Amino acid sequence: MPAQCSHLSQMRDVPPGTPNGCAECLATGGEWVHLRLCASCGHVGCCDQSPGKHATKHYHASKHPIIISFEPDEDWAYCYPDDLFMEPAPRASR
């Protein structure tokens, strides 16, 4: 049986805080490669291939466990504490 994420109850149906890009990169003039959406609060951060790595920094600061790809035509999520990639991305229960 595949591993199960133990943090799915923390997912919320949240709108993106900055729908046009990474919040921190937009504020500082930085650039990103790919975008990730925090499934707890809607923070949009850049991926670990981007110079700022703001999605992971947001996880370390907030402990919000799950990110969802914020890229067109991608449907996956990642749980940081469980180190678990999920495809397709699970949906928020509420």
Coordinates of C-alpha atoms in Angstrom, one line a residue, residues 24-54:
E24 CA 8.8 37.5 -1.9
C25 CA 10.3 37.6 -5.4
L26 CA 7.6 40.1 -6.5
A27 CA 8.5 42.3 -3.5
T28 CA 12.2 42.2 -4.1
G29 CA 12.5 42.0 -7.9
G30 CA 13.6 38.4 -7.7
E31 CA 13.0 35.7 -10.3
W32 CA 11.5 32.2 -10.1
V33 CA 11.5 29.0 -12.0
H34 CA 8.3 27.4 -10.8
L35 CA 5.6 28.3 -8.3
R36 CA 4.1 26.5 -5.4
L37 CA 0.9 27.2 -3.4
C38 CA 0.7 26.6 0.3
A39 CA -2.3 24.4 0.9
S40 CA -2.8 25.9 4.4
C41 CA -2.8 29.6 3.8
G42 CA -2.5 30.4 0.1
H43 CA 1.1 31.7 0.1
V44 CA 2.7 31.5 -3.3
G45 CA 6.4 30.8 -3.2
C46 CA 9.1 29.8 -5.7
C47 CA 10.5 26.2 -6.0
D48 CA 13.8 25.0 -4.8
Q49 CA 15.3 25.4 -8.2
S50 CA 14.7 29.1 -7.9
P51 CA 17.3 31.4 -6.3
G52 CA 15.0 32.3 -3.4
K53 CA 13.5 28.9 -2.5
H54 CA 10.6 30.8 -0.9

